[in-house]
Short mmCIF file of C-alpha atoms (C1' of nucleotides) in Angstrom, two decimals:
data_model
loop_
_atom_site.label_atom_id
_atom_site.label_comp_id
_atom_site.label_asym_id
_atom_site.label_seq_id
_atom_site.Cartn_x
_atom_site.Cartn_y
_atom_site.Cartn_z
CA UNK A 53 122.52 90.93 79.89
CA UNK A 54 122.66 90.55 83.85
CA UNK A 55 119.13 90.24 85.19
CA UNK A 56 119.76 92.36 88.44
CA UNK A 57 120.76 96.14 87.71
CA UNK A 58 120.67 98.66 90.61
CA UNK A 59 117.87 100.85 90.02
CA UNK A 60 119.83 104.05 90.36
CA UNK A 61 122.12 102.57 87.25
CA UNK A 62 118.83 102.57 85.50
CA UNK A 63 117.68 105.99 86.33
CA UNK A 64 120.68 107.47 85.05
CA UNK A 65 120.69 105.88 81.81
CA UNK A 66 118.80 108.05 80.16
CA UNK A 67 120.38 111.38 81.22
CA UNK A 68 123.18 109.49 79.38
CA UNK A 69 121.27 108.99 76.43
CA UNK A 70 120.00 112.75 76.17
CA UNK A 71 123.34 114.16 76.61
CA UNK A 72 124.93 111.63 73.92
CA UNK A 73 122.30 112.77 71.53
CA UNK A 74 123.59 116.21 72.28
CA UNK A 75 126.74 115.54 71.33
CA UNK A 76 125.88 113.35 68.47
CA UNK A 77 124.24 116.53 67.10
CA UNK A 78 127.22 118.62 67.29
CA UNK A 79 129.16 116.17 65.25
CA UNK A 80 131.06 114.43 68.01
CA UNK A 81 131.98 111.00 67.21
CA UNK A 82 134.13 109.80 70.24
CA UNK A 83 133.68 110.33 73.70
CA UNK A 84 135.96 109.25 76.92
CA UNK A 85 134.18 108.47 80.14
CA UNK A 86 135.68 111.55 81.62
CA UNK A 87 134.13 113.88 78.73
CA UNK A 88 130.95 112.51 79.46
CA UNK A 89 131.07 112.39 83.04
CA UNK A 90 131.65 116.23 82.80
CA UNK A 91 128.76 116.92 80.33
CA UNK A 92 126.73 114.98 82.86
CA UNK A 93 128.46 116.00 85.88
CA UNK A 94 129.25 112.83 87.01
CA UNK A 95 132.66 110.81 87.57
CA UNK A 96 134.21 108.75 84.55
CA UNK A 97 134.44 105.87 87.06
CA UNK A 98 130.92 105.91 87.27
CA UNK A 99 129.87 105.96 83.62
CA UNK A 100 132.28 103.25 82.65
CA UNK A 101 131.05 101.16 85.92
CA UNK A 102 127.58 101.78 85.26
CA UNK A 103 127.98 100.80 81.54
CA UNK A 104 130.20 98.04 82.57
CA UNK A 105 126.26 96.32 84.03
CA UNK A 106 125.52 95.98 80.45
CA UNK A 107 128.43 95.00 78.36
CA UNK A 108 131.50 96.58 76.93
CA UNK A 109 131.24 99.43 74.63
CA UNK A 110 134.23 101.70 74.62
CA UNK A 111 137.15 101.18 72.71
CA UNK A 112 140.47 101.08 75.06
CA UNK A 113 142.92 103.91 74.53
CA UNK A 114 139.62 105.89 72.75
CA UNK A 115 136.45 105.74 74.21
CA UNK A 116 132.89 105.41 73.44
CA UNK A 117 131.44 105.54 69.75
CA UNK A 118 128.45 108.11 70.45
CA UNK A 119 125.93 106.72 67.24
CA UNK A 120 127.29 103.18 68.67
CA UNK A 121 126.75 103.84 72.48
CA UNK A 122 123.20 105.78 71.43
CA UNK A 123 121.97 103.09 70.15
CA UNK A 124 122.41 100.72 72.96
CA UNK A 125 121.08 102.93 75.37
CA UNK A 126 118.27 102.65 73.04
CA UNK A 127 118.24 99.38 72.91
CA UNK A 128 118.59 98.45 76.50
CA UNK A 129 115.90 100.78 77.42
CA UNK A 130 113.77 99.34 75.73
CA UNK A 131 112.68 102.55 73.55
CA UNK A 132 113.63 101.16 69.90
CA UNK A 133 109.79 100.97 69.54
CA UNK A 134 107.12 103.43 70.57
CA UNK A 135 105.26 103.21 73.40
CA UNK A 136 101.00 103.82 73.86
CA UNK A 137 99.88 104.99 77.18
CA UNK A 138 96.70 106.39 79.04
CA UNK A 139 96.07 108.75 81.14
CA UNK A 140 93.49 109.15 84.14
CA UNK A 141 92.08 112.86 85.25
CA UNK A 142 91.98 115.26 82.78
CA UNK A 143 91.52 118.41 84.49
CA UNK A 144 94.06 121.41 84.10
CA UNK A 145 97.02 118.97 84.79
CA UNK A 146 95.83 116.21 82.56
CA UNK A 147 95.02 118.88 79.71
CA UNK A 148 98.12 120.22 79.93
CA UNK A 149 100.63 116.93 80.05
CA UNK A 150 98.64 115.77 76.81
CA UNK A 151 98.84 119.22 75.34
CA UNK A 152 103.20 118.89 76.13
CA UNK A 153 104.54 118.30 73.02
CA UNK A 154 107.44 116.18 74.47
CA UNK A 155 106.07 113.24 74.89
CA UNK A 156 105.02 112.16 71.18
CA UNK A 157 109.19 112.82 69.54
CA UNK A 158 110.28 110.10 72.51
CA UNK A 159 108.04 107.52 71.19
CA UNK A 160 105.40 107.85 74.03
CA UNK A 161 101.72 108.54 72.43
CA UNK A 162 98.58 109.18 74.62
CA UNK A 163 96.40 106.74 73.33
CA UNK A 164 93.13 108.03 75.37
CA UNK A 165 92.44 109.71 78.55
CA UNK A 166 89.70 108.78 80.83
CA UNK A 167 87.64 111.02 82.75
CA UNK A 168 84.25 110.41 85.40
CA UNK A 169 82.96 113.61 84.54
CA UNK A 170 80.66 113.24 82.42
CA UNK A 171 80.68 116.59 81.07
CA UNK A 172 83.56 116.26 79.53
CA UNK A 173 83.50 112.93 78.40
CA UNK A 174 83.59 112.34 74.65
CA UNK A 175 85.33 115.37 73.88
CA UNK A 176 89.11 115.91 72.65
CA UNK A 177 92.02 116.97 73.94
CA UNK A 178 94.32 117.89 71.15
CA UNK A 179 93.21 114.86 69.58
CA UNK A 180 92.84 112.43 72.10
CA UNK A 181 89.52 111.53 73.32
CA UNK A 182 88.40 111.76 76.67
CA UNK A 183 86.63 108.54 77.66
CA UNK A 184 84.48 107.60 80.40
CA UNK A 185 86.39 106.08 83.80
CA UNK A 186 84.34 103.08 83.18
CA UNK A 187 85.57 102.04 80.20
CA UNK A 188 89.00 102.20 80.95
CA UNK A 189 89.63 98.71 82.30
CA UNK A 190 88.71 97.28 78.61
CA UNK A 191 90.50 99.86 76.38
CA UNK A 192 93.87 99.05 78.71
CA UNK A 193 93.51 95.28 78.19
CA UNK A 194 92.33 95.24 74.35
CA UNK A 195 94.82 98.20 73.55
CA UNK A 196 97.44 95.46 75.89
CA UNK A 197 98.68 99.12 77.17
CA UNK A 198 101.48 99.05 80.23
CA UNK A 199 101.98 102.60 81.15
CA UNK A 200 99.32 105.01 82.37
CA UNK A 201 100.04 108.83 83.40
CA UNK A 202 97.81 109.70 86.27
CA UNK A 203 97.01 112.64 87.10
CA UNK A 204 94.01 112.38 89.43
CA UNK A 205 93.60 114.34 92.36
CA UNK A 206 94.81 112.59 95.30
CA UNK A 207 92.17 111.73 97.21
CA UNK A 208 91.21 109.03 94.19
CA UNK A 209 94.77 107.96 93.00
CA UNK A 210 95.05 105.19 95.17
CA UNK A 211 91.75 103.65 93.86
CA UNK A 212 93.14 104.61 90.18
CA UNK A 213 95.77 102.58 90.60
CA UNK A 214 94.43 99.70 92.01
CA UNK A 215 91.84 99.28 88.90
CA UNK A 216 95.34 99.97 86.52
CA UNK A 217 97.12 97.36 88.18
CA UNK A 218 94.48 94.89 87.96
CA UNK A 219 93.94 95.41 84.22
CA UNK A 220 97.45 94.61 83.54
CA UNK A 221 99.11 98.56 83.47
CA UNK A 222 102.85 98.03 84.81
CA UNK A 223 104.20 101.53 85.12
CA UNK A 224 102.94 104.36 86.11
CA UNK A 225 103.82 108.01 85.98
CA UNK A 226 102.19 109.69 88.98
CA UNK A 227 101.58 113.23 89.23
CA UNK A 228 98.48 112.96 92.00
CA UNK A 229 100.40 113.96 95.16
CA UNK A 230 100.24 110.94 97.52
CA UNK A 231 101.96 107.83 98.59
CA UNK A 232 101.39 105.03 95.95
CA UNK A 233 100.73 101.55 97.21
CA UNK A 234 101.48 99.11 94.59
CA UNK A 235 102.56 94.87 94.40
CA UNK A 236 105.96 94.01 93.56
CA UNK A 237 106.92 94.44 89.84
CA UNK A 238 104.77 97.78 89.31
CA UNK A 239 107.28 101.10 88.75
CA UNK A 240 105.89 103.95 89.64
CA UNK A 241 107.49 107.58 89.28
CA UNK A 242 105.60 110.04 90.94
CA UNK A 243 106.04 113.28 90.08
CA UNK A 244 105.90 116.42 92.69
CA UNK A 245 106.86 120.04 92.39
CA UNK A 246 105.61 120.58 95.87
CA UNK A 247 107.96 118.36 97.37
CA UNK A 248 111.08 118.83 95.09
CA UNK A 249 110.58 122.46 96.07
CA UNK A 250 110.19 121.63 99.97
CA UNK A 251 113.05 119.96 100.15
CA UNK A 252 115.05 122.81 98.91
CA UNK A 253 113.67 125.19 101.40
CA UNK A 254 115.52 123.00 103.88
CA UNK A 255 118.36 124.03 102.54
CA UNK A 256 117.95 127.66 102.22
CA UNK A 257 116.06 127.58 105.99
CA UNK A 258 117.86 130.20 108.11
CA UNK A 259 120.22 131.76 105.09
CA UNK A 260 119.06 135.29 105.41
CA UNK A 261 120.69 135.55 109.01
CA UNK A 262 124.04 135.19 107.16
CA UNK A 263 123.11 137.55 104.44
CA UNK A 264 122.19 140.21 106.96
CA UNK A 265 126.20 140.74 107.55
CA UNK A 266 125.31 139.62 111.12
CA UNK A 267 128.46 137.48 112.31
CA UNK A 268 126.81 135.27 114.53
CA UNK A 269 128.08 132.02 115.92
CA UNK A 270 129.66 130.29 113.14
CA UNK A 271 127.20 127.86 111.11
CA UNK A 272 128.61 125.19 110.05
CA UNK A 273 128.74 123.91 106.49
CA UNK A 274 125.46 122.43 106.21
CA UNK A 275 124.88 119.89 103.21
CA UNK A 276 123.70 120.60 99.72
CA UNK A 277 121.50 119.54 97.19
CA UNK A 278 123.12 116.57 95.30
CA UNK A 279 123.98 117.04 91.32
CA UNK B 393 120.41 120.40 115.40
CA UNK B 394 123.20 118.71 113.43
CA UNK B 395 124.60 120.25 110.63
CA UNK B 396 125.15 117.30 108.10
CA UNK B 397 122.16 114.91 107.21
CA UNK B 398 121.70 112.97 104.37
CA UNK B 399 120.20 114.07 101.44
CA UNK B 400 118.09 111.47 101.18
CA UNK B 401 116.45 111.96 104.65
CA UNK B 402 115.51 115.60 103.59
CA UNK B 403 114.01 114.10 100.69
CA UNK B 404 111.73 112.12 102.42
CA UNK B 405 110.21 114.55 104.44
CA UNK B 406 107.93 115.98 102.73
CA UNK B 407 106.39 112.93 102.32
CA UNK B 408 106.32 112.44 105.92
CA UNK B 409 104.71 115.55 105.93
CA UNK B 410 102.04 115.29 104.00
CA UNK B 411 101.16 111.80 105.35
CA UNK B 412 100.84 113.40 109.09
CA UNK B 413 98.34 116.04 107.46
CA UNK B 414 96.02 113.64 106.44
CA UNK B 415 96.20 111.62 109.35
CA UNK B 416 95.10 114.69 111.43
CA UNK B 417 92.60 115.61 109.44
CA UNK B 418 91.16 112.41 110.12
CA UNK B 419 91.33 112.71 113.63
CA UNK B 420 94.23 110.70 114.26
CA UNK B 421 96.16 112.09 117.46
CA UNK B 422 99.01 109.61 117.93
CA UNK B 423 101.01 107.72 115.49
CA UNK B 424 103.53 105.17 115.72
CA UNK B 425 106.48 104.58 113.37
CA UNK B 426 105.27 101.30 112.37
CA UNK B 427 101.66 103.16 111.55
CA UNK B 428 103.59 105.92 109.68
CA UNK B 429 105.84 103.31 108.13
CA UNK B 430 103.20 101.56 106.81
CA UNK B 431 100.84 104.88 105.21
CA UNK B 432 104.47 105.59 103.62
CA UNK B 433 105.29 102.37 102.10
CA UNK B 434 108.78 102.26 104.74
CA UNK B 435 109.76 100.59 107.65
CA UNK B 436 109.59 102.23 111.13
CA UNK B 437 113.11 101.61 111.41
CA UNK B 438 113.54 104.36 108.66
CA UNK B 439 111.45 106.61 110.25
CA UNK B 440 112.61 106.19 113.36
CA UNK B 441 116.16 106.80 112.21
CA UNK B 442 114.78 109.64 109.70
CA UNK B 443 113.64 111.55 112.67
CA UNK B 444 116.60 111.10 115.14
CA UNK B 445 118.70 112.67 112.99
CA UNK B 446 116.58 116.48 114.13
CA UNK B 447 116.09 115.14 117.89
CA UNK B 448 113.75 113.23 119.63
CA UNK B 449 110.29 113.91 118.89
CA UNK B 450 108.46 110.55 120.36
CA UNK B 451 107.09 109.36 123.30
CA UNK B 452 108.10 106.02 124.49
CA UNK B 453 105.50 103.12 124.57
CA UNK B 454 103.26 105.69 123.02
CA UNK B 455 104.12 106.64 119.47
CA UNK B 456 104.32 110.11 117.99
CA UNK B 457 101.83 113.06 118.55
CA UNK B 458 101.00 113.97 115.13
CA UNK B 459 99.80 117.56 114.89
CA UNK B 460 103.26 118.03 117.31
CA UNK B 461 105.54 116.21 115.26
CA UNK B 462 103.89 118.58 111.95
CA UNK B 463 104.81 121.01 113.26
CA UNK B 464 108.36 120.15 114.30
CA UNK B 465 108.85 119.00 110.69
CA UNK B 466 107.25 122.30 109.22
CA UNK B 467 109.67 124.50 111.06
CA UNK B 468 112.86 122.09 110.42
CA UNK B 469 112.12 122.18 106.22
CA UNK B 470 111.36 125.85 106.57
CA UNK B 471 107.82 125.86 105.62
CA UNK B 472 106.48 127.72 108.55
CA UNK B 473 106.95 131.30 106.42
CA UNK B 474 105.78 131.53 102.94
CA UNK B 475 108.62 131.57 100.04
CA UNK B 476 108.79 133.77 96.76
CA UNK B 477 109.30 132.38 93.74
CA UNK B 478 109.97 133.65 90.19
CA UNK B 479 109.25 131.58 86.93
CA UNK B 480 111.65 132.03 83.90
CA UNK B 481 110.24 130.67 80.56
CA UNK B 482 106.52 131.71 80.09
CA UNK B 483 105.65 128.95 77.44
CA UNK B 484 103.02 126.48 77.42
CA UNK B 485 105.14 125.13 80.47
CA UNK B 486 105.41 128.07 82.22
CA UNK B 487 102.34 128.99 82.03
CA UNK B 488 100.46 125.87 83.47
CA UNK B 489 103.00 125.76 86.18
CA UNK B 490 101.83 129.45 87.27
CA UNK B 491 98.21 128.43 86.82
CA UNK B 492 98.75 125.29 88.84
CA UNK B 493 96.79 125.79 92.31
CA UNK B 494 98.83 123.51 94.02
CA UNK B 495 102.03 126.45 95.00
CA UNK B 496 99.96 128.67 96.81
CA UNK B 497 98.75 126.40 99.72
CA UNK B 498 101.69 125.59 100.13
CA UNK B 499 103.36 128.76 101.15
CA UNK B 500 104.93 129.09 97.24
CA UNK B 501 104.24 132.45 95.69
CA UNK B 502 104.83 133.18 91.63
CA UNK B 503 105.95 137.21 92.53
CA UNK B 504 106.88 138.08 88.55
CA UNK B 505 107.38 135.68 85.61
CA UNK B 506 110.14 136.83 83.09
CA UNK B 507 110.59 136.18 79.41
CA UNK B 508 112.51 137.27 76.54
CA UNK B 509 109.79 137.18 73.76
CA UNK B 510 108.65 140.74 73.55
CA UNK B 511 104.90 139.58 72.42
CA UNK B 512 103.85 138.22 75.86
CA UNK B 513 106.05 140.67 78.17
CA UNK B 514 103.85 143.27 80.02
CA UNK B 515 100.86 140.70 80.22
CA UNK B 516 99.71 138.95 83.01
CA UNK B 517 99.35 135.12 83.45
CA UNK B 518 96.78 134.24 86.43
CA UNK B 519 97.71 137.59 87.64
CA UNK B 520 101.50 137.25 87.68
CA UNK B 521 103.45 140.00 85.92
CA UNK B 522 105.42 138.71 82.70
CA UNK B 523 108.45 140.89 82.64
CA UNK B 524 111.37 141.25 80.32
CA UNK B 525 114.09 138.68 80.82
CA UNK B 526 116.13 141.65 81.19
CA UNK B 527 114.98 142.79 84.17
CA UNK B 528 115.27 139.25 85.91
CA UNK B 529 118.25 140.30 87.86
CA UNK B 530 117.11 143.38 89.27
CA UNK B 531 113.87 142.02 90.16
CA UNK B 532 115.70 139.16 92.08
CA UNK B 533 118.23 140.89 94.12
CA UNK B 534 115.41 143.65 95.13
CA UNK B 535 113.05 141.46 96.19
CA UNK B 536 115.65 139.42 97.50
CA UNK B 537 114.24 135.70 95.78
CA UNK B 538 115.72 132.76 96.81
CA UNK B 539 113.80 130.30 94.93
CA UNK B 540 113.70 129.88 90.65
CA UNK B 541 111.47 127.90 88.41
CA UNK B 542 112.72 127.15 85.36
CA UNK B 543 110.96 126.54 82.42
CA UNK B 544 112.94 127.29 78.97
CA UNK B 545 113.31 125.46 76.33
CA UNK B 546 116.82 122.95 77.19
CA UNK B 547 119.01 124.97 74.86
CA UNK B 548 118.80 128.40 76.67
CA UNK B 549 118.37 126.60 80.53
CA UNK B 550 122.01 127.04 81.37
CA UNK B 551 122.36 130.42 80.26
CA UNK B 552 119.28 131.32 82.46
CA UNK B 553 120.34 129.08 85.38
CA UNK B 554 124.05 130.79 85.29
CA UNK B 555 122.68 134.05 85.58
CA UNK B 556 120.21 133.11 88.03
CA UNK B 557 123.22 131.72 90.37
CA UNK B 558 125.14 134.80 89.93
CA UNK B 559 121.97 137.25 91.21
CA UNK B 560 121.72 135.03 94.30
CA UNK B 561 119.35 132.29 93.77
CA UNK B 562 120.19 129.01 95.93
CA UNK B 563 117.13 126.84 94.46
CA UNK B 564 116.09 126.30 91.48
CA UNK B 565 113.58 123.68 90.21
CA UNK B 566 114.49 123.01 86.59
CA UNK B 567 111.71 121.74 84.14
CA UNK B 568 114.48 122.06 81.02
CA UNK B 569 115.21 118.75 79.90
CA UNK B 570 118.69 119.21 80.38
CA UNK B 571 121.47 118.46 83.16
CA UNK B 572 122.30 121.73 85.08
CA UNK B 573 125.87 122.58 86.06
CA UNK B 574 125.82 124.76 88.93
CA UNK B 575 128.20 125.57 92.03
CA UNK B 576 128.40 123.77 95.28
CA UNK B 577 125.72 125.56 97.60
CA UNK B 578 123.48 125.34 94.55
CA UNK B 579 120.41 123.17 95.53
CA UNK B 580 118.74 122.18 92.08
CA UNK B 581 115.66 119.62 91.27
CA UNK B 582 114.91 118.68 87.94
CA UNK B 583 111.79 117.58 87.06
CA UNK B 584 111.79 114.87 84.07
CA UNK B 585 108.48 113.33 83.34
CA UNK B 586 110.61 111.54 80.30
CA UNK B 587 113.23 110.67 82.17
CA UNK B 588 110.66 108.70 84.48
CA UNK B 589 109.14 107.51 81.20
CA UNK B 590 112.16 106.18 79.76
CA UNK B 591 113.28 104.39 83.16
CA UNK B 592 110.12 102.63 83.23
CA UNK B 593 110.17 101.16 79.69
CA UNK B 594 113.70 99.29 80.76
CA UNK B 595 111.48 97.48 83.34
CA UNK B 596 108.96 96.57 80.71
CA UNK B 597 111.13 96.33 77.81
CA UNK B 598 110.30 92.40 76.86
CA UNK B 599 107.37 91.43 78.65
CA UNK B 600 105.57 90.90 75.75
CA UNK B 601 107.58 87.78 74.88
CA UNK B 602 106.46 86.88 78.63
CA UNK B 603 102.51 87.80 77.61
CA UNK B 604 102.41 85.66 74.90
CA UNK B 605 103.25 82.15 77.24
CA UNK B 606 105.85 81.28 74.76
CA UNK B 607 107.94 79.06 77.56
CA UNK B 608 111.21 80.34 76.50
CA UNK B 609 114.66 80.68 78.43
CA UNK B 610 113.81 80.81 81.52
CA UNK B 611 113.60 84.80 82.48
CA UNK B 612 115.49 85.81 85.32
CA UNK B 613 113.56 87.55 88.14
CA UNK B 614 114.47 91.38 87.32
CA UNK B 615 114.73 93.84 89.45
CA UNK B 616 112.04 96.12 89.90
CA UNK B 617 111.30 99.99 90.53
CA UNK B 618 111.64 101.06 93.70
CA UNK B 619 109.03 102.33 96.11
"C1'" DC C 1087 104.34 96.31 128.36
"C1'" DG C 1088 104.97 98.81 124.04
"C1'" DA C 1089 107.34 101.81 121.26
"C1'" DT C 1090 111.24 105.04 120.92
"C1'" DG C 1091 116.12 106.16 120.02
"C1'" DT C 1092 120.43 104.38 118.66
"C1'" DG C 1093 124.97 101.93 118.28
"C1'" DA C 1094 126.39 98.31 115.37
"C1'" DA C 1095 125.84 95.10 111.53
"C1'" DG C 1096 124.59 94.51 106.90
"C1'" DC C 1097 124.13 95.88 102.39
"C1'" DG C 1098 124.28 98.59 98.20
"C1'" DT C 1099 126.63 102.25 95.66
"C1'" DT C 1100 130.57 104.95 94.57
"C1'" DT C 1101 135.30 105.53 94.11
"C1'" DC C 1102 139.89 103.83 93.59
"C1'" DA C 1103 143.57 101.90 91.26
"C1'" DC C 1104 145.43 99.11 87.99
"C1'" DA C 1105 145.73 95.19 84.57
"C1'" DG C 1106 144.83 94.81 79.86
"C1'" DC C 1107 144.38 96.20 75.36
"C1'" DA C 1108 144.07 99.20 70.92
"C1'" DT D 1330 150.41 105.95 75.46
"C1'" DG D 1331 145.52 106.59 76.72
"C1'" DC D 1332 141.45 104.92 78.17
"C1'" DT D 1333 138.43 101.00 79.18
"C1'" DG D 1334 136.64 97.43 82.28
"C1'" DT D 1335 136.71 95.71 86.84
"C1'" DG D 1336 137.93 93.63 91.35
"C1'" DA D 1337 138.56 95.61 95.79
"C1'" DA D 1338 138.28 99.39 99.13
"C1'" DA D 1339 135.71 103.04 100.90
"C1'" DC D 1340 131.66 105.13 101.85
"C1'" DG D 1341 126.88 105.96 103.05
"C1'" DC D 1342 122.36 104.33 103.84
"C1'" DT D 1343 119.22 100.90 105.72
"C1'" DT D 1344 118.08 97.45 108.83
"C1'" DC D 1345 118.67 95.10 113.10
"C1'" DA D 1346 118.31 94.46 117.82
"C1'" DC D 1347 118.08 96.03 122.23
"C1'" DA D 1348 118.62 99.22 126.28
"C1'" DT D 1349 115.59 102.55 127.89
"C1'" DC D 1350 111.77 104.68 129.63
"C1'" DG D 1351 106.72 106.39 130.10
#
DNA sequence: CGATGTGAAGCGTTTCACAGCA
DNA sequence: TGCTGTGAAACGCTTCACATCG
């Protein structure tokens, strides 16, 4: 397996996975590069390139066994086994991410969540116990746990992660809305509604000129949101 | 202003953005792109490049005034008028995404949430209206909504987001685990915290080999998650 | 002198086009 | 014949390096 993938290969991998499950479930059994790359909305050159980083998989003059294909996603994602994971702030976000029943079916399971307030420490949340902050350095390294979700507010996420990286946590989901700082071989995802949604404002800026009827100087074709 | 930029450069900022807020808020008057680039985890070139792409916003030998430049990126995303938003899907989802205080300050306002259970229609979640899914349309073109949220279970999504499209809404931040198809113009963000999940395990996939100082093959460096 | 704005170079990703194989 | 796997071309983004100017 080539030790250097481009990250956006990565990223895509498991869109490919959900929507080979998808078809898997509807009792598909083969699948070309250019079905899939219009289930996903993608090109077939780039599925079969991007698969191409980690072996070879299709059948020529066929295509791609889905169960067969599934499973290698699988495997080269590393999510044949589960995965435990913490999570730091549990206010209304933090409630509500271990409350989303999505997580547990894809093999992730919320270990424990830690907390400073201590009014709230050493209760449950939906059967995961809400810890004090102070303890979470030791749970992390006895529990040998790699992936925290944190969902802090912002002002203290920068410390959070800090004290994760230094107790051996290697990815991190972020949903506290700031810049994360982090050393080389840390992933972090951060997470941001605000900003997806800012971003598409650009976008839609000035539109309701041209829906007023008004003919104005012509506006060019501005760009649009990829996918 | 020039009509194409790159999608990535949008993308980035409302990071930019938020980055000048707090630097104003603690006092800071004048930036340069090598200050900025380092708060963002960039390089001034980027910024610097970021920036010329909406005009010329700095002042040679001097750096960037920052309560000037927020407001020269507030106007180009479109943020300096407030935007109204409708959530479909009132599920556990939905629900903690209109009860999340983070829209609001932002200039993002829940106007009606819509639904097809009967049960929950006619009640109100943190004060927003939960209509009928029928009435989604109507409600849209009258109150002329640019902006969707999307929170449905995956199965229904593209339903929703087709009939969404065809009432006239040009963004739509999906929350459905699932990959939307919609026309060019279309500006759509899905949110994935799986997906991240699942991007990060390929990282982390064998490091426990690597924990347990068993000398093996020697491991290629791998590459790592961006940011 | 210090920092911007920007052409041009460098680099990474996507797309093309076709040889090879079932 | 049909579709994969893949070098090579095309494209787009990032980084460099420097002229420019307060």
């Amino acid at each position: 397996m080539p030790t250097d993938i481009p990250a956006v290969v990565v990223d895509r991998l498991p869109h490919y996975l959900r929507t080979l499950r998808l078809m898997l479930d509807d009792g598909i059994e083969v699948v070309s590069s250019r079905e899939l790359g219009e289930a996903l909305g993608t090109t077939p050159a780039q599925i079969r390139k991007d698969l191409s980083y980690f072996g070879r998989f299709g059948k020529q003059g066929r295509g791609y066994d889905v169960s067969a294909l599934l499973g290698d996603l699988t495997r080269i994602l590393g999510l044949e086994r589960s995965w435990p994971v913490v999570l730091v702030g549990v206010g209304r976000l933090g409630r509500a991410i271990i409350t989303y029943p999505g997580l547990t079916p894809e093999g992730f399971h919320v270990r424990a969540a830690f907390d400073a307030d201590p009014s709230i420490v050493g209760s449950n949340v939906d059967s995961v116990p809400v810890r004090p902050a102070s303890e979470m350095e030791r749970f992390i390294r006895d529990e040998r746990i790699e992936i925290a979700i944190l969902a802090t507010p912002g002002d203290v996420a920068q410390d959070v992660i800090d004290r994760l990286v230094a107790c051996g946590i290697r990815g991190i989901l972020n949903y506290a809305p700031m810049t994360p700082h982090v050393p080389n071989g840390i992933t972090v995802r951060t997470i941001d509604p605000v900003q997806a949604l800012q971003t598409m404002t650009f976008y839609l800026r000035d539109s309701e000129e041209e829906e007023d009827l008004l003919p104005k100087r012509n506006r060019g074709r501005r760009g649009n949101g990829r996918r």
